[in-house]
Short mmCIF file of C-alpha atoms and ligand atoms in Angstrom, two decimals:
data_model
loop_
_atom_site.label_atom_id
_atom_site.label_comp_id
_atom_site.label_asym_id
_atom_site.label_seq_id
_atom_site.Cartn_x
_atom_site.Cartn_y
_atom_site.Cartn_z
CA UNK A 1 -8.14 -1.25 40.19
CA UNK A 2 -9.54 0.65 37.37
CA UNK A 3 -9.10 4.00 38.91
CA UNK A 4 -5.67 3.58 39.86
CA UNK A 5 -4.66 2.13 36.07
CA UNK A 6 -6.53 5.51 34.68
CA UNK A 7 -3.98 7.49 37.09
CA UNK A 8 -1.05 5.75 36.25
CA UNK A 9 -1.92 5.78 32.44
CA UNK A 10 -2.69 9.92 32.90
CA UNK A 11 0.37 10.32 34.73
CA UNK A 12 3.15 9.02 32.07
CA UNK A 13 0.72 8.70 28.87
CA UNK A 14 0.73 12.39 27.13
CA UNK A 15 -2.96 13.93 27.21
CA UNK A 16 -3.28 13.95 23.69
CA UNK A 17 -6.68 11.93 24.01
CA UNK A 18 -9.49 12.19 26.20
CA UNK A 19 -10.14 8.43 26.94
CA UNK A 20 -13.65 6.88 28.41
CA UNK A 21 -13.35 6.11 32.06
CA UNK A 22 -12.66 2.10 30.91
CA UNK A 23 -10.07 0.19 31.41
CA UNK A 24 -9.99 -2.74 29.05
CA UNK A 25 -7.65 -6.04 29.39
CA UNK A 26 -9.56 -8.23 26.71
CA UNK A 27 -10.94 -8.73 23.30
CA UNK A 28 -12.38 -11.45 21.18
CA UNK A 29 -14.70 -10.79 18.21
CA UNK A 30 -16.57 -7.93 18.54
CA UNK A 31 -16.43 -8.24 22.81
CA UNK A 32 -14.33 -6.28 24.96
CA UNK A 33 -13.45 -6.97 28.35
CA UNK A 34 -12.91 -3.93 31.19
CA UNK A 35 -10.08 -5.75 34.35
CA UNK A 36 -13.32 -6.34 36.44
CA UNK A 37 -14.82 -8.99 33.99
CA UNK A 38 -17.49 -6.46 32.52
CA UNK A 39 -18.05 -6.75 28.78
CA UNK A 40 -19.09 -4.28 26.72
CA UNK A 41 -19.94 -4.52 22.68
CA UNK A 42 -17.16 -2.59 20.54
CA UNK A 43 -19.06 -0.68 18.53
CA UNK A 44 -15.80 1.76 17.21
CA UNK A 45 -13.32 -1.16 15.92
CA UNK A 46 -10.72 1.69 17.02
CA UNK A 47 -11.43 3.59 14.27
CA UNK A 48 -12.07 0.84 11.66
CA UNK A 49 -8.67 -0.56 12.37
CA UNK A 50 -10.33 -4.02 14.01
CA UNK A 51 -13.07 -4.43 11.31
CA UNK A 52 -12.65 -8.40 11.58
CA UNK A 53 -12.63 -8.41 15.13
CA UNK A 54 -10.70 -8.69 18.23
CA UNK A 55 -7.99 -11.51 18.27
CA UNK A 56 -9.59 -12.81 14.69
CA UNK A 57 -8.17 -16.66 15.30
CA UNK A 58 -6.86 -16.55 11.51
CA UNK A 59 -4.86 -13.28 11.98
CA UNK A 60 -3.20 -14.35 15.33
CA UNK A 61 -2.07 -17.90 13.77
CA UNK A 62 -0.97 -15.85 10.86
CA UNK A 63 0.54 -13.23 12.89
CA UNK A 64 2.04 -15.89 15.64
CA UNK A 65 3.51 -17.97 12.65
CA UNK A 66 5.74 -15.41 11.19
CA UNK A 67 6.77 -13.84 14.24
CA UNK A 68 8.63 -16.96 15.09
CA UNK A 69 9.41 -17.16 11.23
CA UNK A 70 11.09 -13.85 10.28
CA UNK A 71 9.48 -10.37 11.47
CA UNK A 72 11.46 -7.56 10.47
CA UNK A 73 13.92 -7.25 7.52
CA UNK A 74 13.96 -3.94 5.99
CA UNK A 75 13.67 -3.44 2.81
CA UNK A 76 17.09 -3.81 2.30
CA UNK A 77 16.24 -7.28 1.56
CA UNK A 78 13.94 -8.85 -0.83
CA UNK A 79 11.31 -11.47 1.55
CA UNK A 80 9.43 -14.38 0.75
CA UNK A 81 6.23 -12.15 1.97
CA UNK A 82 6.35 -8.88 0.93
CA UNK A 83 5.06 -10.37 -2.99
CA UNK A 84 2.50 -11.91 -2.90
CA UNK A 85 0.86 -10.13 -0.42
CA UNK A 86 1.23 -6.47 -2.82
CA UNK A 87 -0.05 -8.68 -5.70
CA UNK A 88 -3.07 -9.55 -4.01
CA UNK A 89 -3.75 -6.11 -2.43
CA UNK A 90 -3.28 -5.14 -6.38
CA UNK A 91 -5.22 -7.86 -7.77
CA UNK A 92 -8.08 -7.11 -5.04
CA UNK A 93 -8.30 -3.22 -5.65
CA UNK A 94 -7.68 -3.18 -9.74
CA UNK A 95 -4.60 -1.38 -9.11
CA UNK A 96 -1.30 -1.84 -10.85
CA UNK A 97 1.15 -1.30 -7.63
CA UNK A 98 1.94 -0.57 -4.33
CA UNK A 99 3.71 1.14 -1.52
CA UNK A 100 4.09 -0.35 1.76
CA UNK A 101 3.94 1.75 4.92
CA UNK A 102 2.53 1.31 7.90
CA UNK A 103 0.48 4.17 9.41
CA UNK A 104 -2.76 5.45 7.32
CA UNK A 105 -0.75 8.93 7.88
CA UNK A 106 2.69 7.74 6.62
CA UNK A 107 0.36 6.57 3.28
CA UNK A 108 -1.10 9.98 2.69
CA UNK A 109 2.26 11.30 2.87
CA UNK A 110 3.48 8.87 0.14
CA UNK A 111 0.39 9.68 -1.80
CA UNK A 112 1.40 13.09 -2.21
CA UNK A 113 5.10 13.04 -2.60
CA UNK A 114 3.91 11.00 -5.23
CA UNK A 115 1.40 13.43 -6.26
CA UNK A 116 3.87 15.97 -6.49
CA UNK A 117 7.01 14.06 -8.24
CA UNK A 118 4.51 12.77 -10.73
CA UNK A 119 3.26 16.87 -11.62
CA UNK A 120 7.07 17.66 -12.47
CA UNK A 121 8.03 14.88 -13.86
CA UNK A 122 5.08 13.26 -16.73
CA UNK A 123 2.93 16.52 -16.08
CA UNK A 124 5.09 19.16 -16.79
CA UNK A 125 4.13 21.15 -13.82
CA UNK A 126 7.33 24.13 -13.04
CA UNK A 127 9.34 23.00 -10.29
CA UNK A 128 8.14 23.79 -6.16
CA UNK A 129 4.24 24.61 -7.99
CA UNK A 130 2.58 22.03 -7.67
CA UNK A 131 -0.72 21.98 -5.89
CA UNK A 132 -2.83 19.57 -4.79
CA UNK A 133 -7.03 20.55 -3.74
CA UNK A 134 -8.09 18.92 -0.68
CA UNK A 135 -11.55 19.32 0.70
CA UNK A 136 -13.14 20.91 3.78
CA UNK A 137 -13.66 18.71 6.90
CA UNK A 138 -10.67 16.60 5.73
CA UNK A 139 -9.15 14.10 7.51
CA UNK A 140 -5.75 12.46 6.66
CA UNK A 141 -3.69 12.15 9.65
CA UNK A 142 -1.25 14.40 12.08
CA UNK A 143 1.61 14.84 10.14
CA UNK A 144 2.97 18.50 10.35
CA UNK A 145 1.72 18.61 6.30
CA UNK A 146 -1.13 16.96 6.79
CA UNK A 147 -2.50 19.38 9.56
CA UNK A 148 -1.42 22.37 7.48
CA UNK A 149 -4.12 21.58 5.01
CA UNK A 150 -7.22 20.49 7.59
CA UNK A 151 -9.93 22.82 8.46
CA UNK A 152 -10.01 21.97 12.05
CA UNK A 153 -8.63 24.80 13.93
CA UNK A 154 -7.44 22.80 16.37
CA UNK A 155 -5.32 20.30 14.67
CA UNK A 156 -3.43 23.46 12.83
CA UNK A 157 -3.22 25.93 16.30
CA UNK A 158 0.08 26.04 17.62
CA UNK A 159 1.68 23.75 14.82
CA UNK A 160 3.01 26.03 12.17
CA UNK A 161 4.47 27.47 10.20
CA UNK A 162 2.85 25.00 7.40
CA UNK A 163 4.53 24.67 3.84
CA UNK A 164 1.40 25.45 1.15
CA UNK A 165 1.10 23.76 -1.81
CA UNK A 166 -3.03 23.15 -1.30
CA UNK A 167 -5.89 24.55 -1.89
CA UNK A 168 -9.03 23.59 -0.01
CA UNK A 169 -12.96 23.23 -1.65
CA UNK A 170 -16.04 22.36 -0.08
CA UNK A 171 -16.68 18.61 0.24
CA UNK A 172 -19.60 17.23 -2.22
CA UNK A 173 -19.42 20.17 -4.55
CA UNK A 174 -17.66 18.95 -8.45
CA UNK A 175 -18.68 22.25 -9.66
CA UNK A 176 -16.04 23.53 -6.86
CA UNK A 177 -13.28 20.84 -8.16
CA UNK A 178 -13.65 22.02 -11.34
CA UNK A 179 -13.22 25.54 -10.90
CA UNK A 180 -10.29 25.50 -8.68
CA UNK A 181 -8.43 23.36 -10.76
CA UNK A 182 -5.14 25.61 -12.67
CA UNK A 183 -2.57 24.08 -14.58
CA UNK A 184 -0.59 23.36 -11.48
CA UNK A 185 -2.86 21.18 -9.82
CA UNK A 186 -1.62 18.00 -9.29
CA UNK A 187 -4.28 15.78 -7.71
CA UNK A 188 -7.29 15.77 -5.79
CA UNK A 189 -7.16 13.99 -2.60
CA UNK A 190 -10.63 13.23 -1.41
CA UNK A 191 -12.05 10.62 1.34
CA UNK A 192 -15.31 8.88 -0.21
CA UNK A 193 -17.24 9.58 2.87
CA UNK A 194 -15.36 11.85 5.36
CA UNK A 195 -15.11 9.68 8.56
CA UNK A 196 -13.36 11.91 11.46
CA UNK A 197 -15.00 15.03 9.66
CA UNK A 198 -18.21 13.35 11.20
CA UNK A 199 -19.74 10.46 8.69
CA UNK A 200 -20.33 12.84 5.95
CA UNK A 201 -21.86 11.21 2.78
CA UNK A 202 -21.59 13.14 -0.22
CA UNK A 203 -24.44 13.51 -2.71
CA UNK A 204 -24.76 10.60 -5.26
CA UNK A 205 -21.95 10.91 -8.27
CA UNK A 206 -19.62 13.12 -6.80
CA UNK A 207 -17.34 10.42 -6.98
CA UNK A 208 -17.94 9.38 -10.44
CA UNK A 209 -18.13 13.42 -11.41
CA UNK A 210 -14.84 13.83 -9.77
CA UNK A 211 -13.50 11.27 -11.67
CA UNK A 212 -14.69 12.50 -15.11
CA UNK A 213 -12.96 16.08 -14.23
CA UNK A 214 -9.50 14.69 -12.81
CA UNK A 215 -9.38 12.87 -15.89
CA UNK A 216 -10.56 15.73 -18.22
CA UNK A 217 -8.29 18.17 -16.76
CA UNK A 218 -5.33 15.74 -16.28
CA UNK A 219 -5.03 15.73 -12.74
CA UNK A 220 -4.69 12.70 -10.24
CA UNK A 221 -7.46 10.91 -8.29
CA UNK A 222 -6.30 10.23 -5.04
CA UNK A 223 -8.76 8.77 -2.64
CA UNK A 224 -8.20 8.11 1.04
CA UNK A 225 -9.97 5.18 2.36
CA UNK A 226 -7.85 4.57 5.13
CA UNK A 227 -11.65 4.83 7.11
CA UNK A 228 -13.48 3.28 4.34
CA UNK A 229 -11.85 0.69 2.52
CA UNK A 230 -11.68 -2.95 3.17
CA UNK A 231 -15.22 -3.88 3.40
CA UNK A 232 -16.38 -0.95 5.66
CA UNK A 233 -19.18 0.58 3.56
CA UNK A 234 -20.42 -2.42 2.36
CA UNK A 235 -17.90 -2.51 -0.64
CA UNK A 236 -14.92 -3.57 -0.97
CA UNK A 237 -13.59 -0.29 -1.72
CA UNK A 238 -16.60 2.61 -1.17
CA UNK A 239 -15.02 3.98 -4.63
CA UNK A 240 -16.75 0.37 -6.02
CA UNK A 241 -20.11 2.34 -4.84
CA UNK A 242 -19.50 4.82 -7.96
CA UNK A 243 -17.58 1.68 -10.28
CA UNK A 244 -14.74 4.42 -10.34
CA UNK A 245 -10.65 3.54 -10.27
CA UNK A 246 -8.83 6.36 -8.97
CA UNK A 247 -5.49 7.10 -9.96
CA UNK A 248 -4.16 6.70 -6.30
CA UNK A 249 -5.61 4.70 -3.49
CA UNK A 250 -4.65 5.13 -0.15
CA UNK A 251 -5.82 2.14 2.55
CA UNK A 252 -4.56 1.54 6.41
CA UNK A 253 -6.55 0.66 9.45
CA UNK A 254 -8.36 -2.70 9.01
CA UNK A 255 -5.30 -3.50 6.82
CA UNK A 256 -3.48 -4.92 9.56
CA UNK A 257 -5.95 -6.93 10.76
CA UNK A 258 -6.58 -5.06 13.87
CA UNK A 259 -3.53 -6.46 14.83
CA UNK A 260 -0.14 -3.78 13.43
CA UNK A 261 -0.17 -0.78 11.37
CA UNK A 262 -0.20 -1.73 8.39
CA UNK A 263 -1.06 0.67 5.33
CA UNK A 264 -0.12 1.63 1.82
CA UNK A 265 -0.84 3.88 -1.05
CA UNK A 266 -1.57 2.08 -4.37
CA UNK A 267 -1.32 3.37 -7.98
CA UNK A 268 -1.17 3.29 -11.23
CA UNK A 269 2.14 2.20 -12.88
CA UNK A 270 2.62 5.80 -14.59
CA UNK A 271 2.45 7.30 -10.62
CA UNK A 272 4.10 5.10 -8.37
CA UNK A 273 7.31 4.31 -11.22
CA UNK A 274 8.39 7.94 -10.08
CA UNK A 275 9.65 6.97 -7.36
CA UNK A 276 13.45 5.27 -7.69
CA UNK A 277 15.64 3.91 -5.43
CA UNK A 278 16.17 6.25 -2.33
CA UNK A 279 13.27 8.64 -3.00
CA UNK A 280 10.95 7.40 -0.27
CA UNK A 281 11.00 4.73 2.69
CA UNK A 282 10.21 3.57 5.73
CA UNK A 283 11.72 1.33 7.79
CA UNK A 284 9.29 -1.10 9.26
CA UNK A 285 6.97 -0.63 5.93
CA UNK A 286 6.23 -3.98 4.41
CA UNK A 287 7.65 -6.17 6.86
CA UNK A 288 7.65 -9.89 6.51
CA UNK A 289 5.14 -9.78 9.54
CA UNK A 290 3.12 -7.02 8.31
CA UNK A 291 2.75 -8.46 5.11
CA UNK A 292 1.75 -12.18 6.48
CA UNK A 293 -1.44 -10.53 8.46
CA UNK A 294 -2.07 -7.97 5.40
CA UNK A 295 -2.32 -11.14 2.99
CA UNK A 296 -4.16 -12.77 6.00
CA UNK A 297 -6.70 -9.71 6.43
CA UNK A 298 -7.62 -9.55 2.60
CA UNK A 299 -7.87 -13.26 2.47
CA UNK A 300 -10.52 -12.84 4.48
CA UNK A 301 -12.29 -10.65 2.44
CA UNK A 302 -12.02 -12.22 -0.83
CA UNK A 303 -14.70 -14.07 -1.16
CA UNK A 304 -17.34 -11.78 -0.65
CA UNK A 305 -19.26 -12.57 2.46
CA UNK A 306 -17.92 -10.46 4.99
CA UNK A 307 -18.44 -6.93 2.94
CA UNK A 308 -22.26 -8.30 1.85
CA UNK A 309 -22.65 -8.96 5.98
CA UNK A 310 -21.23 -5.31 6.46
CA UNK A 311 -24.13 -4.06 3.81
CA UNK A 312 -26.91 -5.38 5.26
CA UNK A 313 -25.76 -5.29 9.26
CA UNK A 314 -25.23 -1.88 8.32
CA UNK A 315 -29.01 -1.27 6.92
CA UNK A 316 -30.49 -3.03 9.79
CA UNK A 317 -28.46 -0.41 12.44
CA UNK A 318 -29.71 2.63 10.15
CA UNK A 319 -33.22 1.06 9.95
CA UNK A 320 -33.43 0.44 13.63
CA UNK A 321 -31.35 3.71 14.51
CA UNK A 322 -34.01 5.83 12.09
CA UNK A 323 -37.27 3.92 13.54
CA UNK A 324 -36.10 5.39 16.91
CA UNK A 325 -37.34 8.71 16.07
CA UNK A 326 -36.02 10.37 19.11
CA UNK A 327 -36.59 13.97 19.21
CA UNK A 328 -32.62 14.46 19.82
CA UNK A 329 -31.84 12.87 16.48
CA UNK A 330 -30.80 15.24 13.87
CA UNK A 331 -29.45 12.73 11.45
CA UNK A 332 -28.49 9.08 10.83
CA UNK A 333 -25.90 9.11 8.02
CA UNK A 334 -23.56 6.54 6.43
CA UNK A 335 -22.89 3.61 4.20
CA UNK A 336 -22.30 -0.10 5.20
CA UNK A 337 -21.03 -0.03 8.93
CA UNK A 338 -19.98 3.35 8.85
CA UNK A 339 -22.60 5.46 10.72
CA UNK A 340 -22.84 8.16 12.07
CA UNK A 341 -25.91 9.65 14.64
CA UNK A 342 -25.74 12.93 14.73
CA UNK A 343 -27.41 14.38 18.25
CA UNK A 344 -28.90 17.73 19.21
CA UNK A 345 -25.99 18.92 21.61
CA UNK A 346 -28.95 20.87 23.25
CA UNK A 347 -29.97 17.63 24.49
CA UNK A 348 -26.89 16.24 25.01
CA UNK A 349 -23.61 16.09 23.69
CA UNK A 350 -22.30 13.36 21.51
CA UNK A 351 -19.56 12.43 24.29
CA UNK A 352 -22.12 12.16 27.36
CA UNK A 353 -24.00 9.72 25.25
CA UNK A 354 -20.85 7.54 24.91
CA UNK A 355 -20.52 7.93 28.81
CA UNK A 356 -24.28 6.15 29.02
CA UNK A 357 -23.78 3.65 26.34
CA UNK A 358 -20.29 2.68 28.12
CA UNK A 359 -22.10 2.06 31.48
CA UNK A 360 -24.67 0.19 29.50
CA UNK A 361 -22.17 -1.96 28.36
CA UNK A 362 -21.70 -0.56 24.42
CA UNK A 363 -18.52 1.04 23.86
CA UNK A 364 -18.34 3.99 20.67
CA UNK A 365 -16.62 7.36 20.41
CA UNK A 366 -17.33 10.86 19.52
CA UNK A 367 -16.76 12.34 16.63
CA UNK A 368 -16.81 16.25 17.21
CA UNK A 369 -19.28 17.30 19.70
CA UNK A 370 -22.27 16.23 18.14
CA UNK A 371 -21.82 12.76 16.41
CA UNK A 372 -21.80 9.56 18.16
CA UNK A 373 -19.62 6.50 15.32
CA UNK A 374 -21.26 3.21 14.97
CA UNK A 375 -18.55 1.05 13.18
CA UNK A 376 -18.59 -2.39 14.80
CA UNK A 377 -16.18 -4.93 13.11
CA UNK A 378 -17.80 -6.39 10.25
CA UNK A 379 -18.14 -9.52 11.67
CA UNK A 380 -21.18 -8.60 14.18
CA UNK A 381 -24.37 -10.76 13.90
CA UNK A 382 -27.91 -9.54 13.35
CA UNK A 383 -28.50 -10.13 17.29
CA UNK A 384 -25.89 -8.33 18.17
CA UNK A 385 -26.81 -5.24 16.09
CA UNK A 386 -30.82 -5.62 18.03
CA UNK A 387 -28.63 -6.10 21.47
CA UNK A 388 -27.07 -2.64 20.09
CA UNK A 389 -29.96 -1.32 19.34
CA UNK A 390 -31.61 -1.88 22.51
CA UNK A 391 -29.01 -0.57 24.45
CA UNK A 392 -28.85 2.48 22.14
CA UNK A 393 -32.55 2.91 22.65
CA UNK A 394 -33.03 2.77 26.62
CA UNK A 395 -29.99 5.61 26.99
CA UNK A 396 -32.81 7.76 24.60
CA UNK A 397 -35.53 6.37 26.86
CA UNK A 398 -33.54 8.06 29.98
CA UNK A 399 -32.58 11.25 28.49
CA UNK A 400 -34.30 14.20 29.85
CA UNK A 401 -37.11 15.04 27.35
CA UNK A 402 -36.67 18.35 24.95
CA UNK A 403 -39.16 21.02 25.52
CA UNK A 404 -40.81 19.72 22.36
CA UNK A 405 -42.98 23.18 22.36
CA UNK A 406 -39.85 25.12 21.79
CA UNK A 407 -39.58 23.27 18.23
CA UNK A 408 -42.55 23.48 16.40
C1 PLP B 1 -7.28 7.36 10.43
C2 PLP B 1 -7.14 8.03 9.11
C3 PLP B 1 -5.88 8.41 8.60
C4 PLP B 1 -4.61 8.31 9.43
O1 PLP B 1 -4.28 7.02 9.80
P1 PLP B 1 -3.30 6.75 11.03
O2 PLP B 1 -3.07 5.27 11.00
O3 PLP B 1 -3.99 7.23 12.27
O4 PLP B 1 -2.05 7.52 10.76
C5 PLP B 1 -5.83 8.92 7.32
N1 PLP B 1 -6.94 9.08 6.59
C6 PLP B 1 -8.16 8.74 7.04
C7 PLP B 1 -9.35 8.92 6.16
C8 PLP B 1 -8.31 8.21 8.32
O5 PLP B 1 -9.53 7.91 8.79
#
């Protein structure tokens, strides 16, 4: 059955992914289910999107009571949910107000239309100048714009002509942020810990050093934690890491619960009161049903417990992930349950390791050739990270050893 699914899927489904050989039907928690009854351990939460689990049973009553309530409006119309769940995102994040959308790229988009109206309009900045510095290894989405400003070759090849108006810097490096910074920068859109770019942590305080010089130099701090917000790094925010605001906040993913798209870009009051009636808009953004599971996802987050389980489950996968000291392990990076294990493609690549995890029943994806993501929803147990961890360790233990003479 699988293989015939797989070849009707690869048939009429564009090959604009390169899916493991898996066929899933089923999900509860942080289990997956393949047609034949095999379960495997989702340790990718498609891309942080299902960071409280498959089928959470307090999303899906949320989610299956509106639905027969009142879905989709428009924002033609004011709705009895579209309120109070902005005010808590608000309250939640320390920001003043927000902008519902619903895919993490449709939120970067907003972020720097915003960007840019706010330059010309309280900045000053001469009209069609305005720049915005992005950093290497970026990633923000698919967006014509958005590609035009990654470093990826092939997100950009074959896409263009792209419209300018950034300026890239290496990641980690204030020194860089400061010096590329003219008086027609607008904002700095950065990603606390670059996710797709392959789990890369910057150094301590570039965060907090970033947001000395955007202030300084009166630019905005925009940072995209589509990947990392909600709970993911072991914070609420992984801006809360450096106690820094920024100026714009961009979230997605895990804010629908795993469930919709649901995302939107947050701001201060002096940013997002640019935009007026008819500037910017979306049609399904901040639906009555997206906003019931959005108010439903953070609910679920306020007290604490689940981001302080997301800490230390994350420690105990580095811990165990580090104590495996395989000779193929070139690093173990990340913060909370955000990892990444970054692999010696001479040994093998990161995408025939998630081949041998999958048949050992743990499912995770690549992240460029060499990294193999460990982001399980937050809600896995300690066992479950040792079951992981087990797993992880007997696909090392069947590898085919490294001519260890050839590194020393
Ligand atoms: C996934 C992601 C996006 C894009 O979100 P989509 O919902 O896929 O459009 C933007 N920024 C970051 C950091 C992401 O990880």
């Amino acid at each position: 059955m699988g293989s015939l699914r797989i070849a009707l899927e690869d048939r009429y489904c564009a090959h604009n992914y390169a899916p493991l050989p898996v066929v899933l039907s089923k999900g509860r928690g942080i289990w997956l289910w393949d047609e034949d009854g095999k379960r495997y351990m989702d340790m990718m939460s498609a891309y942080s999107a299902v960071s409280f689990g498959h089928s959470h049973p307090q999303l899906v009553q949320a989610l299956t009571q509106q639905a027969g309530q009142l879905a989709v409006t428009s924002r033609a119309f004011y709705t009895d949910q579209l309120g109070r769940f902005l005010q808590l995102l608000c309250e939640m994040t320390g920001m003043d107000k927000a902008l519902p959308m619903n895919s993490g790229t449709e939120a970067v988009e907003t972020s720097l239309k915003a960007a840019r109206k706010w330059a010309y309009k309280v900045k000053g900045v001469p009209d069609q100048q305005a720049q915005i510095i992005v950093c290497a290894g970026n990633f923000a989405g698919r967006s014509t714009t958005i590609v035009g400003f990654s470093s990826e070759a092939q997100y950009r090849e074959g896409f263009g002509p792209f419209d300018g108006g950034f300026v890239t810097i290496p990641y980690g490096d204030a020194a860089a942020l400061e010096a590329a910074i003219t008086p027609h920068t607008a904002a700095f859109l950065v990603e606390p810990i670059q996710g797709e770019g392959g789990i890369i942590v910057p150094p301590d305080a570039y965060l907090a050093q970033c947001r000395e010089i955007c202030t300084r130099r009166n630019i905005l701090l925009i940072c995209d934690e589509v990947q990392t917000g909600l709970g993911r790094t072991g914070r609420l925010l992984a801006c809360d890491h450096e106690g820094i605001r920024p100026d714009g906040l961009i979230l997605g993913k895990a804010l629908g619960g795993g469930l919709l798209p649901v995302s939107a870009f947050l701001a201060r009051s002096e940013v997002m009161d640019v935009f007026t009636p008819g500037d910017h808009g979306s049609t399904f953004g901040g639906n009555p049903l997206a906003a019931a599971v959005g108010y439903a996802a953070l609910s679920l987050l306020r007290d604490g417990e689940l981001i302080a389980a997301a800490e230390q489950r994350g420690q105990r996968l580095r811990e165990g992930l580090n104590a495996l000291r395989h000779p193929a392990i070139r690093s173990v990076r990340g913060k909370g349950l955000l990892i990444g294990l970054e692999l010696d493609p001479q040994v093998i690549t990161a995408r025939s390791f998630c081949e041998r995890l999958m048949e050992n029943g743990v499912l995770s994806k690549e992240t460029h050739h060499t990294v193999v993501r460990f982001a399980p929803p937050l809600v896995i147990t300690a066992e479950a990270i040792d079951a992981a961890l087990r797993i992880i360790e007997h696909v090392f233990a069947t590898l085919p050893t490294p001519h260890m003479e050839a590194c020393t």
